[in-house]
Tab-separated table of C-alpha atoms in Angstrom:
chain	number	residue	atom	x	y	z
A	232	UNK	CA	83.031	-104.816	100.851
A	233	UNK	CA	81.961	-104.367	104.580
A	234	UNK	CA	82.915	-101.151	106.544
A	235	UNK	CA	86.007	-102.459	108.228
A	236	UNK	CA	85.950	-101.051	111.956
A	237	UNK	CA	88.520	-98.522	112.677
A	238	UNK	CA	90.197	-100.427	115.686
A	239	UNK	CA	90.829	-103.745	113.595
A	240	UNK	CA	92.537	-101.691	110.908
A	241	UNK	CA	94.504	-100.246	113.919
A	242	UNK	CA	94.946	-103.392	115.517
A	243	UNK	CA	96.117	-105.089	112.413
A	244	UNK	CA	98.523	-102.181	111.202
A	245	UNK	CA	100.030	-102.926	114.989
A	246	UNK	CA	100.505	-106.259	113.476
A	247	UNK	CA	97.691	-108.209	115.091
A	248	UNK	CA	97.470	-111.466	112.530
A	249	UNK	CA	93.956	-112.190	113.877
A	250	UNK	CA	92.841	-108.483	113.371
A	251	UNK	CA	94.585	-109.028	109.566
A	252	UNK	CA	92.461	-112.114	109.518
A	253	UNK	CA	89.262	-110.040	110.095
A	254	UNK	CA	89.982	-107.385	107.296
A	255	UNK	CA	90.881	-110.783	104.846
A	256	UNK	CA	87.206	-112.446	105.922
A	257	UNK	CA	85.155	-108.926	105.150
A	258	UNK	CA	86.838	-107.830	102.332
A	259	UNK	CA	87.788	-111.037	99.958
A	260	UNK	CA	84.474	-111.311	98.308
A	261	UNK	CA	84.431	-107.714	97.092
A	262	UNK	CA	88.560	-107.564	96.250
A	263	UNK	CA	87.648	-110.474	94.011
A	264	UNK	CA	84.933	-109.249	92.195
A	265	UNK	CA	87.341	-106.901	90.804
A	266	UNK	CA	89.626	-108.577	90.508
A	267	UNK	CA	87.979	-110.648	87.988
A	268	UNK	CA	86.550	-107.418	86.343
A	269	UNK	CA	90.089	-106.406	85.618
A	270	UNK	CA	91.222	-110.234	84.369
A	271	UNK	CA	88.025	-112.030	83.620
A	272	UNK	CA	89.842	-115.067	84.699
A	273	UNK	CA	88.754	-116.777	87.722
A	274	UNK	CA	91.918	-118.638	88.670
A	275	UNK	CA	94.004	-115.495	87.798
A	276	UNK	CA	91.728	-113.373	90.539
A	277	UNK	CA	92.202	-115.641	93.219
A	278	UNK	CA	95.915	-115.438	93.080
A	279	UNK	CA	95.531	-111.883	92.348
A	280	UNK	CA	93.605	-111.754	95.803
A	281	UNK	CA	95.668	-113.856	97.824
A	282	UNK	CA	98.846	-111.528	95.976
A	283	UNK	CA	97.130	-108.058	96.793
A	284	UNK	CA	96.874	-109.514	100.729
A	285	UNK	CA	99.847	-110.298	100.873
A	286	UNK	CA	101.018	-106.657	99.547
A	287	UNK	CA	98.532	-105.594	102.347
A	288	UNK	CA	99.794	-107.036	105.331
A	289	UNK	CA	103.315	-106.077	103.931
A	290	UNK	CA	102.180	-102.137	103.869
A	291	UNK	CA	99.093	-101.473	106.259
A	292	UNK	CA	101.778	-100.403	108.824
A	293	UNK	CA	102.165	-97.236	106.642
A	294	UNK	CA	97.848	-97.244	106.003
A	295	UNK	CA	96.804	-93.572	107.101
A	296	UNK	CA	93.722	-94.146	109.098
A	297	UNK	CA	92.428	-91.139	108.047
A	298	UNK	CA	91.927	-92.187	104.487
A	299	UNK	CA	89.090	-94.575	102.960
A	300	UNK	CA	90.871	-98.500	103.509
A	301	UNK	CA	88.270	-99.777	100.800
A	302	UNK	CA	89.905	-97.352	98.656
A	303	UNK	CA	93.613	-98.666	100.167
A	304	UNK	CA	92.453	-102.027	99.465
A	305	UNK	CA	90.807	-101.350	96.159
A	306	UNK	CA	94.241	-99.834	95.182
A	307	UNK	CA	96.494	-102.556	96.258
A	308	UNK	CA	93.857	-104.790	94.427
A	309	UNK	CA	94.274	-102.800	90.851
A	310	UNK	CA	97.691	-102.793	90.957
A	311	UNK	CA	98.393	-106.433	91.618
A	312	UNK	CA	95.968	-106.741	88.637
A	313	UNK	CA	97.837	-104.440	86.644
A	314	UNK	CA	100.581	-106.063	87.268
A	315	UNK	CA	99.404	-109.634	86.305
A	316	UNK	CA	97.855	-108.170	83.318
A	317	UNK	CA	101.314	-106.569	81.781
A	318	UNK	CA	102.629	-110.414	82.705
A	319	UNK	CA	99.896	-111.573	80.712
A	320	UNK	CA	99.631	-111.716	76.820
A	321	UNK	CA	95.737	-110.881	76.264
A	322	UNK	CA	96.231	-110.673	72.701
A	323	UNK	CA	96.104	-114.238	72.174
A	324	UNK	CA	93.316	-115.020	74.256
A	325	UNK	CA	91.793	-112.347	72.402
A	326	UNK	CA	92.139	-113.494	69.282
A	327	UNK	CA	90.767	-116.387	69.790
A	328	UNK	CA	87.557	-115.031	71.541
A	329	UNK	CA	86.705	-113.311	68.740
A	330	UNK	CA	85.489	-115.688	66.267
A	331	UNK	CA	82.393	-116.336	68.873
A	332	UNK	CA	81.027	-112.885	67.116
A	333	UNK	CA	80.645	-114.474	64.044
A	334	UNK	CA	78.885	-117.513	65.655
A	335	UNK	CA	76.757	-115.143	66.689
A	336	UNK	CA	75.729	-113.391	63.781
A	337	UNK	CA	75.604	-116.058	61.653
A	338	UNK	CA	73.407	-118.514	63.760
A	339	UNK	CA	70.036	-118.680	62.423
A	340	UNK	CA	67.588	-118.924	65.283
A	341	UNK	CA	70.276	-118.697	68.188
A	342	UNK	CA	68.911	-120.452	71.790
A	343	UNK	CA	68.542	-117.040	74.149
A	344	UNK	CA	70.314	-118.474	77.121
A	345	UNK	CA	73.632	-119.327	74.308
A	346	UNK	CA	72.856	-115.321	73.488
A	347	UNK	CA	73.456	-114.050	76.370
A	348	UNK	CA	76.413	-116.473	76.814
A	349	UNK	CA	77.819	-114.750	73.869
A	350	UNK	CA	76.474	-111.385	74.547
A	351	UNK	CA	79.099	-112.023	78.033
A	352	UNK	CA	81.573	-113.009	76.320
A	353	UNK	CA	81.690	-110.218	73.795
A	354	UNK	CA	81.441	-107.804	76.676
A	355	UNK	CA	84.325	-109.239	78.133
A	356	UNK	CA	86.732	-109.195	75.056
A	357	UNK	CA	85.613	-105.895	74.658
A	358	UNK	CA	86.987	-105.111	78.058
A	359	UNK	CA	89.796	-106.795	77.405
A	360	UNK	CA	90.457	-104.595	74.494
A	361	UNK	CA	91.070	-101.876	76.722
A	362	UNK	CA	94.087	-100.842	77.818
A	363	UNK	CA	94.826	-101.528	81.787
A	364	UNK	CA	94.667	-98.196	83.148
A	365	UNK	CA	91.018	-98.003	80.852
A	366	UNK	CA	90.019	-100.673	82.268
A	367	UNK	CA	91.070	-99.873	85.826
A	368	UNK	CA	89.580	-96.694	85.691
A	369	UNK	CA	86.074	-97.785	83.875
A	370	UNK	CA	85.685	-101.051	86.731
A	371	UNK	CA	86.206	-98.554	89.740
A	372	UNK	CA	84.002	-95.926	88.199
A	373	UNK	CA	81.199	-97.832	86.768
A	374	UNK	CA	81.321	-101.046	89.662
A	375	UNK	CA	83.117	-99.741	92.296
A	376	UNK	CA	81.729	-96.097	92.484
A	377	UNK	CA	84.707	-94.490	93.042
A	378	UNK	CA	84.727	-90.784	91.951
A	379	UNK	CA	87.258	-89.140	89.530
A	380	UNK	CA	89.396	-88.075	92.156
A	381	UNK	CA	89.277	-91.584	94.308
A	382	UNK	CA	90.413	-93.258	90.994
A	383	UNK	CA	92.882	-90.371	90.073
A	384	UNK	CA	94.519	-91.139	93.563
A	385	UNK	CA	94.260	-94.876	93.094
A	386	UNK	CA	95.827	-95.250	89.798
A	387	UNK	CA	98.135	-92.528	90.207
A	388	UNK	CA	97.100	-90.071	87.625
A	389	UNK	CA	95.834	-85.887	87.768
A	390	UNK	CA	92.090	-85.607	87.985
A	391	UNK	CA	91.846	-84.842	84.412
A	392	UNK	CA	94.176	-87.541	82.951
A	393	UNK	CA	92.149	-89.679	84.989
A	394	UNK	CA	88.563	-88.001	83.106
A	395	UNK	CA	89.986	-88.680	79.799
A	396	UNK	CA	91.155	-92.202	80.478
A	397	UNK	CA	87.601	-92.475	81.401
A	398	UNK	CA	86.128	-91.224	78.675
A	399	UNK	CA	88.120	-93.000	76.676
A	400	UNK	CA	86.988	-96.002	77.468
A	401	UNK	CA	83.757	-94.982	77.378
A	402	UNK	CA	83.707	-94.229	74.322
A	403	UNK	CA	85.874	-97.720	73.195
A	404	UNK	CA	83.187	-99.533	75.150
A	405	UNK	CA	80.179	-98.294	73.728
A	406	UNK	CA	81.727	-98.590	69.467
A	407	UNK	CA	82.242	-102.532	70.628
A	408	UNK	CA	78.474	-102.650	72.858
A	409	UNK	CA	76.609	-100.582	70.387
A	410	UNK	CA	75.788	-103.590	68.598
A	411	UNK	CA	74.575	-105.947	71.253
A	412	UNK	CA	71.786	-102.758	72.430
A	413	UNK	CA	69.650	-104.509	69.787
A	414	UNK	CA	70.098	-108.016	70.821
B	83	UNK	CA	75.391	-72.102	74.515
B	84	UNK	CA	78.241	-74.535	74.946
B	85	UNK	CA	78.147	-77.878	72.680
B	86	UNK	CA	77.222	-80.807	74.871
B	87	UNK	CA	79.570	-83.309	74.199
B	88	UNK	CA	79.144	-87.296	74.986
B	89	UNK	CA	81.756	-86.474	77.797
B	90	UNK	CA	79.659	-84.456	79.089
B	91	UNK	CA	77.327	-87.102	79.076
B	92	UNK	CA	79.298	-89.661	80.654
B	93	UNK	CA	80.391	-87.125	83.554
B	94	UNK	CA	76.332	-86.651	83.890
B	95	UNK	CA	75.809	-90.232	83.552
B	96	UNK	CA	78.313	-90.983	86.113
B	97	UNK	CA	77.013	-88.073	88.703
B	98	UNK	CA	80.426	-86.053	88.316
B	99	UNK	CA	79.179	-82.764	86.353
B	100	UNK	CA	80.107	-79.881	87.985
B	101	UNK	CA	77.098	-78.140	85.866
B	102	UNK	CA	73.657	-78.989	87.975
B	103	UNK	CA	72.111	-77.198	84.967
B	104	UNK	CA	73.062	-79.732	82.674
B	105	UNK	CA	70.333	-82.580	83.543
B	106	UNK	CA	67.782	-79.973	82.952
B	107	UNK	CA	69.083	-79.173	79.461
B	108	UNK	CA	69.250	-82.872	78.521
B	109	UNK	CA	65.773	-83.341	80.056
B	110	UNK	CA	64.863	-80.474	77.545
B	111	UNK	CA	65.886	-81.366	74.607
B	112	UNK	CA	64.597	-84.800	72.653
B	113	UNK	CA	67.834	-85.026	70.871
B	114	UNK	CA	70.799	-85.160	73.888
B	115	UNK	CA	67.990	-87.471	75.981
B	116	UNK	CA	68.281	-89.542	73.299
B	117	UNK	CA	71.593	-89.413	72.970
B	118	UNK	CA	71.990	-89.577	76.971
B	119	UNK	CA	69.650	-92.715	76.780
B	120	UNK	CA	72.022	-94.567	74.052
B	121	UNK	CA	74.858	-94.167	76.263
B	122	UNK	CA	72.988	-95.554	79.491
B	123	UNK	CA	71.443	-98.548	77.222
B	124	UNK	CA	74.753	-99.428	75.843
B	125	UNK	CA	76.886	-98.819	79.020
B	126	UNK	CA	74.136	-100.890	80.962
B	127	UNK	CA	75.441	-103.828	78.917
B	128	UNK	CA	78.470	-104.068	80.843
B	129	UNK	CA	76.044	-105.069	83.536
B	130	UNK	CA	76.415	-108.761	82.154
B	131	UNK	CA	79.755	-109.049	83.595
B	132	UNK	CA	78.796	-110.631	87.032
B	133	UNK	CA	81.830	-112.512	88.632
B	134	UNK	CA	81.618	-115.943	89.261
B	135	UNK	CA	80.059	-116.201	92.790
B	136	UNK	CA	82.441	-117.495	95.654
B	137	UNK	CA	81.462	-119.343	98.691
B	138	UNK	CA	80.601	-117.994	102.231
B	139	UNK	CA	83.846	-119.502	103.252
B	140	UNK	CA	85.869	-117.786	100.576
B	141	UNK	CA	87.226	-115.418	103.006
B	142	UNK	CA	88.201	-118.030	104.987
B	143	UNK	CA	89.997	-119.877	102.395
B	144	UNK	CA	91.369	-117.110	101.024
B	145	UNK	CA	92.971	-116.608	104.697
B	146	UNK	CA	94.183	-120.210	105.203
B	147	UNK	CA	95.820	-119.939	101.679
B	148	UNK	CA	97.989	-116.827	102.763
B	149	UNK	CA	98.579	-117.386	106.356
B	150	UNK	CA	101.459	-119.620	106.250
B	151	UNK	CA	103.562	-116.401	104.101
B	152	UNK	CA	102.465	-113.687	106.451
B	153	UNK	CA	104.736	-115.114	108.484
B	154	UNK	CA	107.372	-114.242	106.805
B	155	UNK	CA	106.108	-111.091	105.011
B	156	UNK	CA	107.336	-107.358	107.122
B	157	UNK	CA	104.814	-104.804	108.025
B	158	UNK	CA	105.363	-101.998	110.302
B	159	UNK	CA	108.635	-101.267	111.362
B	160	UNK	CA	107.703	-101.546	115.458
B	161	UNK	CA	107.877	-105.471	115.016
B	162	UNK	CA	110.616	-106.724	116.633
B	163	UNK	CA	111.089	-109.994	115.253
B	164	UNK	CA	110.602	-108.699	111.672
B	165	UNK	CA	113.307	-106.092	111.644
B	166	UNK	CA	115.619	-108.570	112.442
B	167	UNK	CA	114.628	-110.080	109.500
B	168	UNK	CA	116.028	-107.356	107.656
B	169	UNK	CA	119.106	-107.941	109.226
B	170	UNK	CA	119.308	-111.909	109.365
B	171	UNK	CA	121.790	-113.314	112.030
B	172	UNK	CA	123.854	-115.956	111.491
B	173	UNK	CA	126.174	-117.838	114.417
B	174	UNK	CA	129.717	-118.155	113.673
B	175	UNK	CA	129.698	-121.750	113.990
B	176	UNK	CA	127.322	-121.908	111.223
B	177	UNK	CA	129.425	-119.103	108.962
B	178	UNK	CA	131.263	-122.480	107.579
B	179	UNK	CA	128.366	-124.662	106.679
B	180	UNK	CA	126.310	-121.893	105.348
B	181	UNK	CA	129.345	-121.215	102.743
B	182	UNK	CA	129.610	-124.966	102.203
B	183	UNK	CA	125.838	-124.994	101.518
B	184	UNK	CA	126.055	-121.868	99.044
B	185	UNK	CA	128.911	-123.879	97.335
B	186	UNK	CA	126.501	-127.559	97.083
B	187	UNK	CA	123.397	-125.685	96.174
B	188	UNK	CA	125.498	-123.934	93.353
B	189	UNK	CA	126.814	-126.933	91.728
B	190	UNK	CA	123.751	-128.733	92.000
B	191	UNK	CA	121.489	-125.985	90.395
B	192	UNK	CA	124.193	-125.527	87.409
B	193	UNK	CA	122.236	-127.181	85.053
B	194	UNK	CA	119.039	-126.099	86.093
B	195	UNK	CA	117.968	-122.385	87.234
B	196	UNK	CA	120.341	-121.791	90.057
B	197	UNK	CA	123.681	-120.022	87.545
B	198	UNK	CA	126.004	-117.453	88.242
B	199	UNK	CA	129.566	-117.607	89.016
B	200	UNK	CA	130.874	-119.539	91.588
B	201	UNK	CA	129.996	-118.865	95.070
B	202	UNK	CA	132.455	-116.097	97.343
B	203	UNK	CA	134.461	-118.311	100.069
B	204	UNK	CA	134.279	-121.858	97.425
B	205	UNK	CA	137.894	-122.537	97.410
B	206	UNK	CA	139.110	-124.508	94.094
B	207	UNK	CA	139.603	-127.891	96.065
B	208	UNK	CA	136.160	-127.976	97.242
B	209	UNK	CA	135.067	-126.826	93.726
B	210	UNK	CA	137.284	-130.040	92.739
B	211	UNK	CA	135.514	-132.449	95.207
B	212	UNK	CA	131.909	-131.306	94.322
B	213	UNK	CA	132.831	-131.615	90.510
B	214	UNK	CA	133.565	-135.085	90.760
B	215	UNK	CA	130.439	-136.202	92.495
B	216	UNK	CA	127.180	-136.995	90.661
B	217	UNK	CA	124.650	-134.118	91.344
B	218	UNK	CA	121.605	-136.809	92.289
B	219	UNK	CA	123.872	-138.249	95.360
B	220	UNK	CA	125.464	-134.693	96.454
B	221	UNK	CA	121.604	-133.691	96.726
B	222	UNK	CA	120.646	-136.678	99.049
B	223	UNK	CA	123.805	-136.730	101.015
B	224	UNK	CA	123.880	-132.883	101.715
B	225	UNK	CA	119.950	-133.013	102.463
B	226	UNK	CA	120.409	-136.058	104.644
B	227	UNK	CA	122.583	-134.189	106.730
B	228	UNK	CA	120.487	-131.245	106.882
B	229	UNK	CA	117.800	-133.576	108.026
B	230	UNK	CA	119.280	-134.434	110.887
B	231	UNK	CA	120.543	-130.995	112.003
B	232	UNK	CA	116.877	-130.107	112.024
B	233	UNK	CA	115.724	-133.932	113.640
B	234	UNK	CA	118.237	-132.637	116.395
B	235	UNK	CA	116.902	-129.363	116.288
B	236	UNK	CA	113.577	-129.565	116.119
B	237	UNK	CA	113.444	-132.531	118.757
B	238	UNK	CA	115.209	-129.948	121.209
B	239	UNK	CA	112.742	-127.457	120.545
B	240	UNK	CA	109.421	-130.132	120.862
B	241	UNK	CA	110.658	-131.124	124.431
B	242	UNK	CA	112.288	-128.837	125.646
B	243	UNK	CA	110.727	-126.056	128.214
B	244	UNK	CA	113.877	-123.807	127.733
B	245	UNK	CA	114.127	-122.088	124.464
B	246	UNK	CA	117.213	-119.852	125.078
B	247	UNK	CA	120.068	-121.296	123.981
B	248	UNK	CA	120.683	-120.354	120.426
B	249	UNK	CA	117.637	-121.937	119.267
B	250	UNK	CA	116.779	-118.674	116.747
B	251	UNK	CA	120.457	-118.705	114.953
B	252	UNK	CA	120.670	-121.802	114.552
B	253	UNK	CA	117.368	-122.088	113.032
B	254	UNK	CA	117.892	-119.185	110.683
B	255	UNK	CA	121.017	-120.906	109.386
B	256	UNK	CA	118.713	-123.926	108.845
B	257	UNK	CA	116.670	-121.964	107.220
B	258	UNK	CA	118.904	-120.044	104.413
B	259	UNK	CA	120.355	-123.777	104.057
B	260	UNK	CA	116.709	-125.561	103.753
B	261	UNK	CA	115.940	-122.572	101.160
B	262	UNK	CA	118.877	-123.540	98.855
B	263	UNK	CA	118.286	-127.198	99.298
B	264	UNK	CA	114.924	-126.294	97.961
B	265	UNK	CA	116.298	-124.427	95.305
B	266	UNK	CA	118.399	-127.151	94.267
B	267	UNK	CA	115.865	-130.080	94.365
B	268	UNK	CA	113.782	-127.320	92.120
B	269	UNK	CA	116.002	-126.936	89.644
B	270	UNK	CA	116.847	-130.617	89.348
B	271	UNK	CA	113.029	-131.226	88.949
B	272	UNK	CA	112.888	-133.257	92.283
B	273	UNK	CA	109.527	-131.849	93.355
B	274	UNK	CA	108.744	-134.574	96.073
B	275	UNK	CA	111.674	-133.154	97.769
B	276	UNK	CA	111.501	-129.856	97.321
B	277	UNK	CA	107.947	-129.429	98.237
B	278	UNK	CA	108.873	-131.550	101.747
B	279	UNK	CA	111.676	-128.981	102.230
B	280	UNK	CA	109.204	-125.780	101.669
B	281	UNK	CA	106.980	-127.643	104.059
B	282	UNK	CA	109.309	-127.082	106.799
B	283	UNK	CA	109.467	-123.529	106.074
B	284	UNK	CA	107.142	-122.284	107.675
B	285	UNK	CA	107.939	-123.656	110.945
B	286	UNK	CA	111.784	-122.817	110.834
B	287	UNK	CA	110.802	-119.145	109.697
B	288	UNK	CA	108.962	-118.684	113.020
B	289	UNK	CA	111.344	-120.841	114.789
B	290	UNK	CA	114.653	-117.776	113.440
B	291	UNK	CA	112.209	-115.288	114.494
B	292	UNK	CA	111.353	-116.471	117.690
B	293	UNK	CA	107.398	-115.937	117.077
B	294	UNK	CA	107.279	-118.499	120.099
B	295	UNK	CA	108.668	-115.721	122.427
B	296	UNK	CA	106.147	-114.036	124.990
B	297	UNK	CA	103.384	-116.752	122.732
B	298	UNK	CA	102.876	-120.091	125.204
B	299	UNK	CA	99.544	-120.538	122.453
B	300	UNK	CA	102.127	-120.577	119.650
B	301	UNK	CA	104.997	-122.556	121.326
B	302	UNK	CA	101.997	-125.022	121.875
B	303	UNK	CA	101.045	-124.930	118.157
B	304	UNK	CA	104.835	-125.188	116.978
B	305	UNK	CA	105.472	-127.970	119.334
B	306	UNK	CA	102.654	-129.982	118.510
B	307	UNK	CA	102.920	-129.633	114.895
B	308	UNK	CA	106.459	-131.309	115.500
B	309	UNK	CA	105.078	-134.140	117.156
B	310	UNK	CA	102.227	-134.700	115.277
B	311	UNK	CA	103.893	-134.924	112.010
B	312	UNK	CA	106.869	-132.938	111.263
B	313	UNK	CA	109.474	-134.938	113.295
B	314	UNK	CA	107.923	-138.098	111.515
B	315	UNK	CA	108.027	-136.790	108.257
B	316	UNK	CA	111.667	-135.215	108.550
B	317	UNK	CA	112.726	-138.535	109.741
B	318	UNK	CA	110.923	-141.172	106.959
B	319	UNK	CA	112.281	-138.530	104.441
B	320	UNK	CA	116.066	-139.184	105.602
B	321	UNK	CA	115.601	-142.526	105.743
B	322	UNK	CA	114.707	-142.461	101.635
B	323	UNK	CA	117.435	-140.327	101.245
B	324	UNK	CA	119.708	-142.527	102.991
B	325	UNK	CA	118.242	-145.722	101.150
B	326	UNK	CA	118.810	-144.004	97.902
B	327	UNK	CA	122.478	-143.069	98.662
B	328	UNK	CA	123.391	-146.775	99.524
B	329	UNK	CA	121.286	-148.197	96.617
B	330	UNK	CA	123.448	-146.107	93.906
């Protein structure tokens, strides 16, 4: 995500559409990066780009400039997710993921490029097995770089609510990655 | 000494323990750097999950995609155009039609999403009338006639230099009218037509908000756009609609 220049963020909580337009070119490549972290669903992070935008433009009049707007944006972002997510049965999806483990396991002399295919997609329905605000939490910590309190602020929780969601899923992550540290 | 936990770990592994002594204790000790070194191998997996890469022009797209509902979406509260928004305006000439509208819309999505009770102001004769009529024609003939309000409309606003006379209530009217129309052809699963009558959304949303005000750039765009295409389009659309009305 690029540094967004004070003055456009000004100039676009005035309501300048070609100042928005700005923010939207510098910051769409990051805001959908995590978007898919928090999905894993291409198609769903577009729309959950376009969506969180949207929410943007609605709300930067009330942006306080003296707080981070990647954060601001990074917020908006997770929450849209969160949103779509709670709309969204995972279960399903997860349940049919799952089987790939076996293939894994029980294929004799697997092809490396299918293993790390696998190894992704195991990764990802472990993510998936995480609850929202887990997940939220983990992606901004471990991708974004966001500290405790950044995410705390973000996603709405006390500083140490925030540390034990983390380590929570932490801990989740590691039981279901444990087993690919070998592969 | 206090038990180092894999918390602990994580908070170290993450660069947010308040204890700077704690890196030299795990460098100390061969079991926690082993234990620190599981956690960094098996949280380094999560490293696979690379996005799918997008485009230079992402941005871009991403921009053309949303553009059209800024429009219509509020930020702060010093624009003008968007407060009245809030607070839509309706002429009193169109305070009939629009009730008329709410009562066509309503019968027409009945079967489909649009329920509820009957419309406030639908009197029981013209509950009677639209009863009798088949849904498919009370659709075209009521979107006909929208048609050419707009055709009249819209051709006013692509020639003419002088935009103050009503244009902006008018065209909100049109535009809580073209919205149920929409609603209507959606719920009777005419998509043709109700994706022609979202196209012209746009245009009449910045048309009741007079975005062309102070803007020559933009009363340029909005003009042209109605000669390039819209007026065309509005027009070959009626003529279906007509067609269809005297086939049946």
């Amino acid at each position: 995500m690029k540094n967004s220049s004070q003055k456009t963020i000004r100039k676009a909580a005035a309501g300048d559409r070609l100042a928005f337009r700005e923010l939207v070119l510098d910051n769409s490549h990051a805001m959908f990066r995590l978007a898919w972290r928090m999905t894993c669903d291409e198609a769903a992070a577009e729309d959950i780009v376009q969506e969180a935008f949207i929410k943007a433009w609605r709300s930067i009049g009330d942006f306080r400039m003296e707080a981070s707007f990647r954060s601001w944006l990074h917020r908006i972002t997770v929450n849209t997710a969160m949103d779509y997510l709670r709309k969204q049965s995972r279960r399903k999806q997860l349940e049919v993921e799952e089987p790939q483990w076996e293939r894994v396991s029980q294929a004799s002399e697997p092809a490396r490029a299918d293993v790390q295919i696998d190894i992704r997609t195991q990764t990802q329905a472990a993510l998936l097995k995480l609850s929202e605000m887990e997940r939220a939490a983990l992606m901004l910590r471990h991708f974004e770089g966001h500290s405790i309190d950044e995410i705390a602020s973000t996603l709405n929780l006390s500083a140490n609510a925030c540390k034990q969601t983390v380590f929570r899923a932490v801990k989740k992550m590691r039981i279901e990655l444990q087993p690919l540290v070998a592969t | 000494m206090k038990k180092i936990t894999d918390d602990d770990l994580t908070l170290l592994y993450y660069g947010e323990h308040d204890d700077p002594s704690l890196a030299a204790r795990v460098a100390g000790s061969d079991e926690l750097s082993a234990r620190f070194e599981a956690l960094g191998e098996e949280l380094a997996r999560m490293e696979v999950l690379t996005p799918p890469e997008r485009g230079d022009d992402y941005g871009a797209e991403v921009w053309r995609r949303i553009a059209p509902r800024l429009a219509e979406e509020r930020t702060s509260s010093g624009w003008g155009w968007l407060t009245r928004l809030r607070a839509p305006r309706f002429s009193l000439a169109g305070a009939f039609s629009i009730t008329l509208v709410f009562a066509v819309a309503f019968f027409l999505g009945r079967e489909g999403a649009l329920t509820g009770p009957a419309p406030v102001g639908t009197d029981s004769a013209q509950a009677a009338v639209l009863n009798d009529l088949d849904p498919a024609q009370l659709l075209a003939t009521s979107v006909s006639r929208h048609l050419e309000q707009l055709n009249v409309t819209f051709t006013q606003f692509a020639n003419s230099p002088d935009l103050s006379n009503g244009m902006a209530d008018r065209a909100m009217d049109m535009l809580l009218a073209n919205r149920l129309y929409r609603q209507a052809a959606e719920s009777r699963g005419d998509r043709k037509l109700a994706t022609f009558l979202g196209d012209l959304e746009p245009l009449l949303i910045e048309l009741a908000h007079e975005a062309y005000k102070n803007s020559p750039a933009t009363q340029n765009r909005m003009q042209q756009e109605l000669k390039d295409s819209l007026l065309f389009r509005i027009r070959v659309m009626n003529k279906q609609l007509t067609d269809s009305q005297i086939s049946t």
